[in-house]
């Protein structure tokens, strides 16, 4: 922990030091790890070492970091196809994520799921779902189990702004509210569904928060590029869920720096918009925040260097990892480990 | 031994499993306080309480999604979708989520749940509340698909489905709910993937499922008494896993194959079985396999039309007679 005198600049600026140095450093590290791993995934595309599709969270790191840092170990994450960030944030090794993107045998699912379905049950990552909205009801079910068993874990479900216009979103919100389930719905509003601005096709300004009242929930909009703000909102939502207070719907305003997927150069964005958001890059903001709280440049640089080294190591391991063996093709269709549908 | 309706057998089967395992929970529309729209779940709410038997909003995606989330984290949910036609509004869970999560996660995720649903025609409900959609589910890798024809099998197969570690789609036939059958006392547990020869015979094999089983049996009686044709009737019971050994064994004895299917013609379950028999037992056959199905039409509401759409006892008997005597 920093000494009291180290915090002088923050106190002078009137900043709230409710979060503490250890957590702030963790929030920073998670964001940098996501940034570096996602950037590496993009570089590996260009080398044709990552195949298929991929949806990056560059620019959205603060949402994943804020919610993950406020979680407890038994909490369960439900992600979308844009799920690398949330998977890494739960402590899943970078090698396992990059290995899956590179379709190697060392990947999280040995190449059977791919970029859109990252899953690591041992880390509480209960799947990444590629049908928009599908995982909101599933997260409700996990929360129902916790409620039924009297367990204190919380299900957290991340999704994009586009999800707010699909039926499963509304079914899940109502269901969770009526059953008072310990589930948190986190909308990452990055302003675009795929290519179309969410505002062009939605009846309200804030696609998630402005619908909260319909389910008897408070309207919560958070600066999704400020990891501290996300962390505070997450903490309040976890506490409410664990106390039996039911679900929360949190809309985090953020922006993706890259296109929807690898195929999308994002030419539909108005001139200057990306630059405006890059000025509020969550990692840049957080580096300044750390300095305001008196954390030395060399501490920050050491985190940056350590993360970069770990991403490099993971990349090298994945490049030399074998491809999955062919005999796993027909394994794990059914619980007996095989695919037999007849005798 | 007691005589029980198919409807009461559903409630008894669910009660048997809920009493055995506190992780078995049950959710659906109108299933708790109202006892189900078909009165097949009467008494469960009173017996097991509001935490285990829960009414839901009319939100089929939420019902199936919640069942999946509960199943993957340790419960054994039974979810009811009132009419199987409604699968079309929540098919993502059946086709994309339940069926694929284990495979995509390389075995990390499990999905031990049962979806019960009212299937089939005969109630004059028209095209959107009468379909036989078991073939929609049969074609999806990762699912198991069961359709009982009598009260005893309802209990035994439901118990097997609840205890099975994979997602099982359990088709109850709406027109069978009032039918009665002898059911032994005590716990009944059957096995998925076993067909049953319900009438032995030497001249032809009739494969049937659910409501078509009693019709095939009645047709077999007519064929025997009026035409001297001795049919073996096999209740397929489980489409996935499929008991091909019992089917191939029967064909090897009778040398003729007829399927009696309520589903519309194209890609009905019998088509797959005919293909298996053609592939593996072609030289056992003395004549071409024959599929007796509903025509490739949506179902009408009027009784006079619905009655002639489904395979009737008369149509089954006539089609078999014609094929056997040609």
XYZ file of C-alpha atoms in Angstrom:
669
model
C 0.000 0.000 0.000
C 1.126 3.518 -0.700
C 2.046 5.636 2.244
C -0.262 8.467 3.171
C 2.110 11.155 1.890
C 2.237 9.405 -1.529
C -1.454 10.041 -1.914
C -1.101 13.760 -1.559
C -1.691 14.621 -5.243
C -4.948 12.681 -5.263
C -6.185 14.206 -2.062
C -5.326 17.643 -3.405
C -7.360 16.904 -6.504
C -10.278 15.900 -4.342
C -10.167 12.280 -5.560
C -11.907 9.525 -3.682
C -9.464 6.893 -2.439
C -12.100 4.299 -1.611
C -10.571 1.679 -3.900
C -7.049 1.355 -2.549
C -3.731 0.851 -4.240
C -3.676 -2.945 -4.462
C -7.011 -3.060 -6.278
C -6.072 -0.107 -8.486
C -2.915 -1.891 -9.581
C -4.962 -4.989 -10.284
C -7.484 -3.008 -12.323
C -4.612 -1.558 -14.310
C -2.920 -4.919 -14.853
C -6.112 -6.588 -16.097
C -6.727 -3.764 -18.572
C -3.175 -3.862 -19.906
C -3.273 -7.632 -20.225
C -6.493 -7.475 -22.246
C -5.073 -4.679 -24.424
C -1.830 -6.524 -25.127
C -3.462 -9.917 -25.704
C -6.133 -8.477 -28.015
C -3.570 -6.491 -29.956
C -1.505 -9.657 -30.272
C -4.564 -11.589 -31.464
C -5.000 -8.965 -34.187
C -1.322 -9.207 -35.192
C -1.644 -12.982 -35.376
C -4.613 -12.582 -37.751
C -2.440 -10.599 -40.073
C 0.017 -13.486 -40.036
C -2.868 -15.897 -40.714
C -2.138 -17.712 -37.468
C -5.572 -16.871 -36.043
C -8.290 -18.230 -38.317
C -12.055 -17.885 -38.435
C -13.547 -14.765 -36.963
C -12.649 -12.721 -33.913
C -14.280 -9.861 -32.036
C -11.868 -7.692 -30.098
C -12.499 -5.593 -26.998
C -9.822 -2.974 -27.717
C -11.082 0.197 -26.023
C -13.559 -1.668 -23.777
C -11.062 -3.062 -21.267
C -12.293 -1.076 -18.278
C -15.674 -2.831 -18.203
C -14.124 -6.304 -18.010
C -11.528 -5.181 -15.467
C -13.985 -3.352 -13.218
C -16.441 -6.236 -12.983
C -13.768 -8.931 -12.655
C -11.873 -7.088 -9.929
C -15.044 -6.760 -7.867
C -15.963 -10.449 -8.229
C -15.445 -13.232 -5.739
C -13.883 -16.514 -6.878
C -17.143 -18.499 -7.050
C -18.961 -15.930 -9.173
C -19.893 -17.023 -12.675
C -19.296 -15.089 -15.890
C -21.418 -15.456 -19.008
C -19.911 -13.773 -22.062
C -20.683 -13.115 -25.693
C -18.665 -13.840 -28.805
C -16.787 -10.644 -27.809
C -15.569 -12.536 -24.775
C -11.765 -12.656 -24.825
C -11.579 -9.724 -22.405
C -13.932 -11.210 -19.818
C -12.196 -14.568 -20.036
C -8.745 -13.071 -19.489
C -10.082 -10.875 -16.693
C -11.034 -13.987 -14.685
C -7.401 -15.083 -14.662
C -7.510 -17.574 -17.512
C -3.925 -17.955 -18.819
C -3.175 -15.929 -21.963
C -1.724 -19.023 -23.599
C -5.032 -20.884 -23.241
C -6.933 -18.021 -24.896
C -4.466 -17.394 -27.723
C -4.131 -21.161 -28.204
C -7.884 -21.426 -28.788
C -7.825 -18.482 -31.193
C -4.966 -20.192 -33.027
C -6.922 -23.486 -32.964
C -4.149 -25.378 -31.216
C -4.275 -28.313 -28.870
C -3.232 -26.089 -25.960
C -6.333 -23.904 -26.388
C -9.054 -23.697 -23.761
C -11.278 -26.075 -25.700
C -8.592 -27.674 -27.890
C -9.929 -25.881 -30.933
C -13.459 -27.256 -30.653
C -15.079 -23.975 -29.705
C -13.008 -21.190 -31.208
C -12.838 -17.467 -30.541
C -16.588 -16.997 -30.021
C -17.060 -19.725 -27.384
C -14.264 -19.280 -24.845
C -15.086 -21.314 -21.748
C -13.106 -22.049 -18.605
C -15.380 -23.572 -16.003
C -12.567 -23.794 -13.438
C -12.238 -19.997 -13.587
C -15.993 -19.441 -13.490
C -16.198 -18.556 -17.191
C -19.351 -20.539 -17.984
C -19.200 -20.005 -21.681
C -19.206 -17.391 -24.396
C -22.393 -17.359 -26.408
C -22.573 -16.345 -30.047
C -26.339 -16.177 -30.519
C -27.202 -12.647 -29.442
C -29.126 -12.629 -26.161
C -29.055 -16.392 -25.561
C -26.978 -16.241 -22.408
C -29.141 -13.802 -20.429
C -31.710 -16.508 -19.576
C -28.885 -18.997 -19.002
C -27.294 -16.661 -16.456
C -30.721 -16.478 -14.773
C -30.644 -20.254 -14.413
C -27.227 -20.220 -12.773
C -28.502 -17.553 -10.396
C -31.618 -19.629 -9.711
C -29.367 -22.518 -8.626
C -27.493 -20.177 -6.247
C -30.780 -18.916 -4.815
C -32.200 -22.450 -4.470
C -29.046 -23.768 -2.816
C -28.616 -20.744 -0.570
C -25.201 -20.112 -2.148
C -23.780 -16.601 -2.235
C -22.321 -16.591 -5.726
C -23.555 -14.182 -8.360
C -24.019 -14.732 -12.102
C -22.717 -11.893 -14.264
C -23.824 -11.617 -17.851
C -22.030 -9.335 -20.314
C -23.553 -8.298 -23.634
C -23.503 -5.551 -26.213
C -25.963 -2.747 -26.919
C -27.470 -4.687 -29.827
C -28.708 -7.360 -27.430
C -31.182 -4.949 -25.851
C -33.521 -5.235 -28.836
C -33.801 -9.022 -28.869
C -36.575 -10.895 -27.091
C -34.370 -12.944 -24.779
C -33.118 -9.711 -23.155
C -36.634 -8.722 -22.133
C -37.645 -12.247 -21.122
C -34.559 -12.575 -18.928
C -34.910 -9.148 -17.285
C -38.522 -9.798 -16.336
C -37.797 -13.349 -15.212
C -34.845 -12.277 -13.053
C -36.813 -9.428 -11.512
C -39.871 -11.557 -10.716
C -37.774 -14.368 -9.217
C -35.409 -11.833 -7.558
C -32.379 -13.668 -8.864
C -28.748 -12.855 -7.951
C -27.745 -11.945 -11.490
C -26.118 -8.829 -12.937
C -26.759 -7.823 -16.519
C -23.942 -5.711 -17.906
C -24.579 -3.886 -21.161
C -21.383 -2.749 -22.869
C -22.773 0.060 -24.980
C -20.094 0.718 -27.585
C -22.562 2.719 -29.728
C -22.659 0.227 -32.608
C -24.392 -3.115 -32.960
C -22.357 -4.538 -35.809
C -22.219 -1.793 -38.408
C -25.348 0.191 -37.563
C -25.404 2.737 -34.723
C -27.601 1.459 -31.899
C -29.254 4.896 -31.725
C -30.572 4.556 -35.290
C -32.666 1.519 -34.425
C -33.668 1.955 -30.781
C -36.598 3.858 -29.338
C -34.699 5.164 -26.304
C -31.364 6.915 -25.836
C -29.856 4.410 -23.427
C -30.854 1.027 -24.825
C -30.424 -0.873 -21.542
C -30.789 1.671 -18.739
C -33.858 3.359 -20.202
C -35.631 -0.008 -20.203
C -34.751 -0.829 -16.570
C -37.893 0.834 -15.210
C -40.027 -1.613 -17.188
C -38.657 -4.346 -14.942
C -38.778 -2.389 -11.710
C -35.027 -1.831 -11.704
C -33.088 1.393 -11.162
C -31.590 3.198 -14.153
C -27.791 2.825 -14.022
C -25.451 4.384 -16.583
C -21.724 4.228 -15.919
C -18.650 5.680 -17.625
C -17.415 2.405 -19.051
C -13.995 3.811 -19.850
C -13.280 4.556 -16.199
C -12.342 1.320 -14.434
C -12.906 2.897 -11.016
C -16.459 3.917 -11.904
C -17.176 0.444 -13.253
C -15.628 -1.163 -10.167
C -17.841 0.903 -7.857
C -21.006 0.126 -9.825
C -20.074 -3.547 -9.914
C -19.451 -3.629 -6.177
C -22.885 -2.175 -5.468
C -24.553 -4.675 -7.802
C -22.722 -7.656 -6.261
C -23.647 -6.522 -2.765
C -27.295 -6.167 -3.747
C -27.335 -9.624 -5.349
C -25.627 -11.309 -2.385
C -28.027 -9.636 0.033
C -31.027 -11.121 -1.755
C -31.895 -7.809 -3.391
C -32.232 -9.325 -6.858
C -30.857 -8.398 -10.246
C -29.166 -5.261 -11.546
C -28.906 -3.878 -15.049
C -25.799 -1.745 -15.578
C -25.170 0.123 -18.832
C -21.494 0.954 -19.382
C -20.776 3.597 -22.019
C -17.680 2.672 -23.990
C -16.327 2.393 -27.525
C -14.555 -0.261 -29.521
C -11.425 0.952 -31.232
C -11.557 -1.697 -33.952
C -14.371 -2.927 -36.177
C -17.111 -5.374 -35.178
C -15.038 -8.358 -36.259
C -11.851 -8.974 -38.194
C -13.757 -8.471 -41.443
C -14.884 -4.959 -40.524
C -12.705 -1.885 -41.134
C -15.401 0.263 -39.412
C -15.677 2.839 -42.194
C -19.194 3.716 -41.056
C -17.932 5.840 -38.176
C -18.091 9.599 -38.543
C -14.788 11.389 -38.925
C -13.158 12.277 -35.630
C -15.289 9.952 -33.484
C -12.578 7.347 -32.970
C -10.023 10.047 -32.134
C -12.383 11.598 -29.606
C -12.823 8.263 -27.860
C -9.124 7.451 -28.067
C -8.488 10.609 -26.090
C -10.521 8.849 -23.402
C -8.744 5.532 -23.892
C -9.399 3.610 -20.658
C -5.796 2.557 -20.220
C -4.450 6.032 -20.822
C -7.014 7.398 -18.354
C -6.063 4.825 -15.791
C -2.343 5.463 -16.102
C -3.063 9.111 -15.281
C -5.262 8.004 -12.396
C -2.488 5.872 -10.927
C -0.100 8.813 -11.141
C -2.638 11.041 -9.395
C -2.627 8.529 -6.570
C 1.123 8.765 -6.337
C 2.059 5.497 -7.991
C 5.531 5.791 -9.471
C 6.254 5.564 -13.187
C 8.575 2.625 -12.681
C 5.825 0.598 -10.963
C 3.540 1.206 -13.947
C 6.334 0.447 -16.415
C 7.123 -2.792 -14.610
C 3.499 -3.958 -15.001
C 3.560 -3.028 -18.691
C 6.816 -4.931 -19.223
C 5.660 -7.978 -17.277
C 2.397 -8.219 -19.226
C 4.191 -7.814 -22.538
C 6.658 -10.544 -21.613
C 3.824 -12.891 -20.657
C 1.964 -12.215 -23.900
C 5.203 -12.864 -25.830
C 5.800 -16.113 -23.956
C 2.235 -17.254 -24.557
C 2.526 -16.415 -28.264
C 5.696 -18.460 -28.631
C 4.167 -21.413 -26.800
C 1.095 -21.289 -29.031
C 3.158 -21.067 -32.219
C 4.946 -24.304 -31.350
C 1.904 -26.065 -29.835
C 0.574 -29.014 -31.827
C -2.712 -28.932 -33.689
C -5.534 -30.875 -31.989
C -5.484 -34.615 -32.665
C -8.094 -35.786 -35.146
C -9.628 -38.253 -32.742
C -11.273 -35.496 -30.677
C -13.588 -34.714 -33.621
C -16.321 -37.029 -32.338
C -15.658 -36.756 -28.610
C -17.871 -35.079 -25.984
C -21.076 -34.855 -27.986
C -22.762 -36.812 -25.189
C -21.823 -37.254 -21.544
C -20.387 -40.709 -22.172
C -17.621 -38.921 -24.048
C -18.654 -40.059 -27.510
C -21.233 -39.361 -30.213
C -23.143 -42.646 -30.430
C -26.806 -42.086 -31.263
C -27.705 -45.742 -31.900
C -26.781 -49.220 -30.837
C -50.539 -52.650 -9.747
C -52.955 -49.852 -10.443
C -54.704 -48.451 -13.472
C -53.469 -44.969 -14.210
C -54.033 -42.411 -16.940
C -51.131 -41.227 -19.076
C -51.813 -37.752 -17.607
C -51.538 -38.978 -14.011
C -48.448 -40.967 -14.905
C -46.680 -37.720 -15.800
C -47.291 -36.313 -12.322
C -46.324 -39.595 -10.701
C -43.088 -39.793 -12.688
C -42.100 -36.239 -11.795
C -43.029 -36.831 -8.137
C -40.977 -40.036 -8.044
C -37.875 -38.184 -9.205
C -38.418 -35.071 -7.077
C -38.857 -37.214 -3.965
C -35.646 -39.091 -4.796
C -33.388 -36.135 -5.580
C -33.703 -32.651 -4.012
C -31.802 -31.180 -6.989
C -34.714 -31.976 -9.304
C -36.705 -28.778 -9.873
C -39.622 -28.100 -12.192
C -40.607 -24.932 -14.053
C -43.037 -23.895 -16.744
C -46.175 -21.955 -17.598
C -49.194 -22.774 -15.402
C -47.539 -25.935 -14.102
C -47.579 -25.138 -10.380
C -50.736 -23.658 -8.850
C -52.905 -24.529 -11.843
C -51.546 -28.074 -12.184
C -50.820 -27.671 -15.891
C -53.114 -26.837 -18.790
C -53.459 -30.560 -19.477
C -53.762 -31.293 -15.725
C -50.688 -33.483 -15.999
C -48.850 -31.858 -13.069
C -51.622 -31.679 -10.491
C -50.471 -31.954 -6.884
C -46.770 -31.352 -7.440
C -46.868 -27.770 -6.192
C -48.659 -28.869 -3.038
C -46.255 -31.763 -2.499
C -42.933 -30.078 -3.242
C -43.593 -26.411 -2.612
C -42.994 -23.128 -4.414
C -39.194 -23.349 -4.433
C -39.151 -26.546 -6.471
C -42.292 -26.226 -8.594
C -42.379 -22.776 -10.151
C -44.756 -20.969 -12.445
C -43.035 -18.826 -15.052
C -44.110 -15.964 -17.279
C -44.979 -16.814 -20.884
C -41.315 -16.635 -21.815
C -40.215 -19.844 -23.479
C -36.666 -18.597 -24.006
C -36.385 -17.718 -20.321
C -37.787 -21.116 -19.329
C -35.319 -23.107 -21.391
C -32.381 -20.767 -20.775
C -32.960 -20.859 -17.020
C -33.235 -24.633 -17.122
C -29.893 -24.785 -18.900
C -28.133 -22.415 -16.510
C -29.445 -24.393 -13.548
C -28.435 -27.685 -15.156
C -24.907 -26.593 -15.974
C -24.337 -25.464 -12.397
C -25.686 -28.506 -10.581
C -29.489 -28.806 -10.591
C -31.551 -31.321 -12.563
C -34.347 -29.208 -14.019
C -37.484 -30.408 -15.719
C -38.873 -27.649 -17.950
C -42.282 -27.731 -19.547
C -43.017 -26.180 -22.925
C -46.803 -26.340 -23.047
C -47.145 -27.200 -26.735
C -44.259 -28.613 -28.756
C -45.182 -26.168 -31.548
C -43.745 -23.463 -29.251
C -40.303 -24.993 -29.689
C -40.125 -22.694 -32.678
C -39.924 -19.639 -30.380
C -37.166 -21.082 -28.182
C -35.395 -23.370 -30.585
C -32.075 -21.606 -30.056
C -31.784 -23.342 -26.708
C -32.725 -26.742 -28.082
C -30.629 -26.572 -31.233
C -27.729 -24.281 -30.375
C -27.290 -24.208 -26.626
C -28.244 -27.489 -24.875
C -27.012 -29.601 -27.716
C -23.662 -27.941 -28.346
C -22.326 -26.622 -25.045
C -20.612 -29.850 -24.025
C -18.934 -30.262 -27.407
C -17.892 -26.630 -27.860
C -16.430 -26.490 -24.357
C -14.469 -29.715 -24.910
C -16.503 -31.422 -22.208
C -16.279 -28.642 -19.595
C -20.000 -27.856 -19.541
C -22.804 -30.293 -18.812
C -26.510 -30.001 -19.501
C -28.525 -32.636 -17.623
C -32.100 -31.464 -18.118
C -35.455 -32.641 -19.395
C -37.840 -30.650 -21.561
C -41.363 -32.078 -21.370
C -43.821 -30.995 -24.002
C -47.318 -31.688 -25.273
C -46.961 -33.034 -28.804
C -49.243 -34.274 -31.526
C -52.679 -33.941 -33.052
C -56.227 -34.982 -32.248
C -57.452 -32.007 -30.236
C -58.770 -29.945 -33.179
C -56.402 -27.122 -32.231
C -55.243 -26.358 -35.781
C -51.830 -26.046 -37.347
C -49.949 -24.298 -34.517
C -50.995 -26.468 -31.557
C -51.079 -29.953 -33.059
C -47.784 -30.767 -34.670
C -45.578 -33.765 -34.151
C -42.127 -32.222 -34.054
C -40.011 -35.041 -32.658
C -38.147 -35.127 -35.953
C -37.086 -31.465 -35.427
C -35.139 -32.636 -32.403
C -33.982 -35.999 -33.721
C -31.773 -34.329 -36.305
C -29.658 -32.360 -33.804
C -26.449 -33.955 -32.510
C -26.221 -33.739 -28.715
C -29.903 -34.256 -27.858
C -31.767 -37.345 -26.727
C -35.385 -37.727 -27.862
C -38.074 -39.834 -26.205
C -41.804 -40.321 -26.877
C -43.739 -42.748 -24.632
C -46.967 -44.413 -25.747
C -48.421 -45.614 -22.417
C -48.597 -44.698 -18.710
C -45.968 -47.165 -17.552
C -43.450 -45.928 -20.125
C -44.231 -42.320 -19.183
C -42.995 -42.973 -15.648
C -40.087 -45.217 -16.547
C -38.764 -43.119 -19.411
C -39.275 -39.862 -17.527
C -37.228 -41.259 -14.647
C -34.531 -42.381 -17.074
C -34.570 -38.946 -18.703
C -34.203 -37.104 -15.378
C -31.307 -39.371 -14.372
C -29.606 -39.061 -17.744
C -26.576 -36.742 -17.909
C -27.575 -35.332 -21.325
C -30.410 -33.011 -22.415
C -33.528 -35.092 -23.119
C -36.551 -33.864 -25.058
C -39.587 -35.738 -23.744
C -42.614 -35.761 -26.043
C -45.937 -36.462 -24.363
C -48.802 -37.040 -26.755
C -51.752 -34.793 -25.998
C -54.272 -37.320 -27.295
C -52.858 -40.003 -25.016
C -53.337 -38.004 -21.778
C -56.779 -39.543 -21.013
C -55.757 -43.101 -21.964
C -55.286 -45.671 -19.221
C -52.873 -48.486 -18.536
C -51.677 -50.836 -15.818
C -48.782 -49.478 -13.829
C -46.872 -51.435 -11.175
C -46.489 -50.040 -7.673
C -43.197 -48.624 -6.457
C -40.337 -47.001 -8.330
C -40.235 -47.455 -12.090
C -37.039 -46.688 -14.000
C -36.635 -47.588 -17.632
C -33.668 -47.223 -19.994
C -33.370 -44.728 -22.834
C -32.544 -46.238 -26.187
C -34.590 -49.399 -25.969
C -37.455 -50.174 -28.324
C -40.122 -52.626 -27.262
C -41.849 -55.348 -29.244
C -45.429 -54.783 -28.115
C -46.970 -57.421 -30.379
C -44.931 -60.273 -31.791
C -45.654 -61.369 -35.355
C -43.977 -63.111 -38.254
C -45.131 -61.488 -41.493
C -44.308 -57.781 -41.238
C -42.728 -55.258 -38.872
C -44.725 -52.130 -38.003
C -42.647 -49.437 -36.299
C -44.658 -46.835 -34.409
C -44.250 -44.056 -31.866
C -46.568 -42.493 -29.260
C -50.188 -42.218 -30.525
C -49.338 -44.335 -33.550
C -48.548 -47.338 -31.318
C -52.165 -48.078 -30.303
C -53.242 -47.443 -33.899
C -50.619 -49.825 -35.265
C -51.733 -52.426 -32.718
C -55.367 -52.034 -33.742
C -54.404 -52.284 -37.416
C -52.411 -55.433 -36.655
C -55.513 -57.007 -35.114
C -57.555 -56.208 -38.228
C -54.833 -57.499 -40.533
C -54.660 -60.771 -38.604
C -58.366 -61.393 -38.248
C -59.462 -60.243 -41.708
C -56.450 -61.030 -43.876
C -54.349 -63.520 -41.951
C -51.363 -61.134 -41.959
C -49.410 -61.473 -38.715
C -47.707 -58.159 -37.892
C -45.050 -57.485 -35.312
C -45.505 -54.043 -33.736
C -42.438 -52.310 -32.340
C -42.834 -49.260 -30.089
C -39.718 -47.277 -30.964
C -40.023 -45.229 -27.700
C -36.664 -43.510 -28.076
C -35.515 -41.861 -31.310
C -32.153 -40.907 -29.817
C -30.535 -43.155 -28.764
C -32.142 -45.374 -31.385
C -32.453 -49.086 -30.705
C -31.524 -50.231 -34.198
C -30.733 -53.749 -32.982
C -34.332 -54.446 -31.996
C -35.538 -52.949 -35.286
C -33.053 -54.833 -37.478
C -33.754 -58.024 -35.524
C -37.464 -57.705 -36.193
C -36.939 -57.018 -39.892
C -34.650 -60.048 -40.113
C -37.553 -62.199 -38.874
C -40.466 -60.667 -40.778
C -38.678 -59.451 -43.943
C -41.060 -56.516 -44.344
C -40.872 -52.991 -42.844
C -43.599 -50.391 -42.346
C -43.179 -47.162 -40.388
C -46.246 -45.480 -38.913
C -45.446 -41.800 -38.361
C -47.584 -38.886 -37.254
C -45.100 -36.304 -38.518
C -45.529 -34.840 -42.005
C -43.813 -36.746 -44.769
C -40.489 -35.051 -45.415
C -37.649 -36.057 -43.118
C -39.931 -37.866 -40.697
C -38.215 -40.211 -38.244
C -39.142 -43.229 -40.327
C -37.047 -41.973 -43.236
C -33.874 -42.388 -41.210
C -34.842 -45.862 -40.088
C -35.732 -46.929 -43.625
C -32.327 -45.674 -44.698
C -30.609 -47.695 -41.963
C -32.537 -50.823 -42.888
C -31.814 -50.323 -46.605
C -28.148 -49.938 -45.808
C -27.740 -52.756 -43.316
C -30.556 -55.238 -43.934
C -31.368 -54.852 -47.630
C -31.138 -58.579 -48.320
C -33.442 -59.364 -45.395
C -36.250 -57.508 -47.146
C -38.827 -59.259 -49.315
C -40.324 -55.991 -50.521
C -39.788 -52.245 -50.433
C -40.077 -50.553 -47.024
C -43.252 -48.454 -46.759
C -43.688 -45.210 -44.812
C -47.204 -44.411 -43.606
C -47.271 -40.738 -42.553
C -49.338 -37.599 -42.321
C -49.253 -35.916 -45.762
C -46.857 -33.013 -46.194
C -49.414 -30.431 -45.013
C -50.040 -28.142 -42.044
C -52.709 -29.707 -39.835
C -56.322 -28.503 -40.194
C -58.616 -27.679 -37.264
C -61.848 -29.348 -38.410
C -62.268 -32.834 -36.965
C -63.362 -34.308 -40.267
C -60.129 -33.080 -41.871
C -57.745 -33.747 -38.978
C -59.019 -37.306 -38.678
C -58.078 -38.125 -42.251
C -54.722 -36.327 -42.083
C -53.150 -38.625 -39.504
C -52.570 -42.300 -40.231
C -55.810 -44.004 -39.149
C -56.204 -47.635 -38.169
C -57.989 -48.210 -41.471
C -55.324 -46.478 -43.553
C -52.519 -48.364 -41.800
C -54.280 -51.716 -42.291
C -55.113 -50.974 -45.916
C -51.615 -49.800 -46.796
C -50.041 -52.883 -45.198
C -52.521 -55.231 -46.838
C -51.927 -53.714 -50.257
C -48.176 -53.948 -49.944
C -48.260 -57.483 -48.579
C -50.651 -58.776 -51.241
C -48.988 -57.130 -54.238
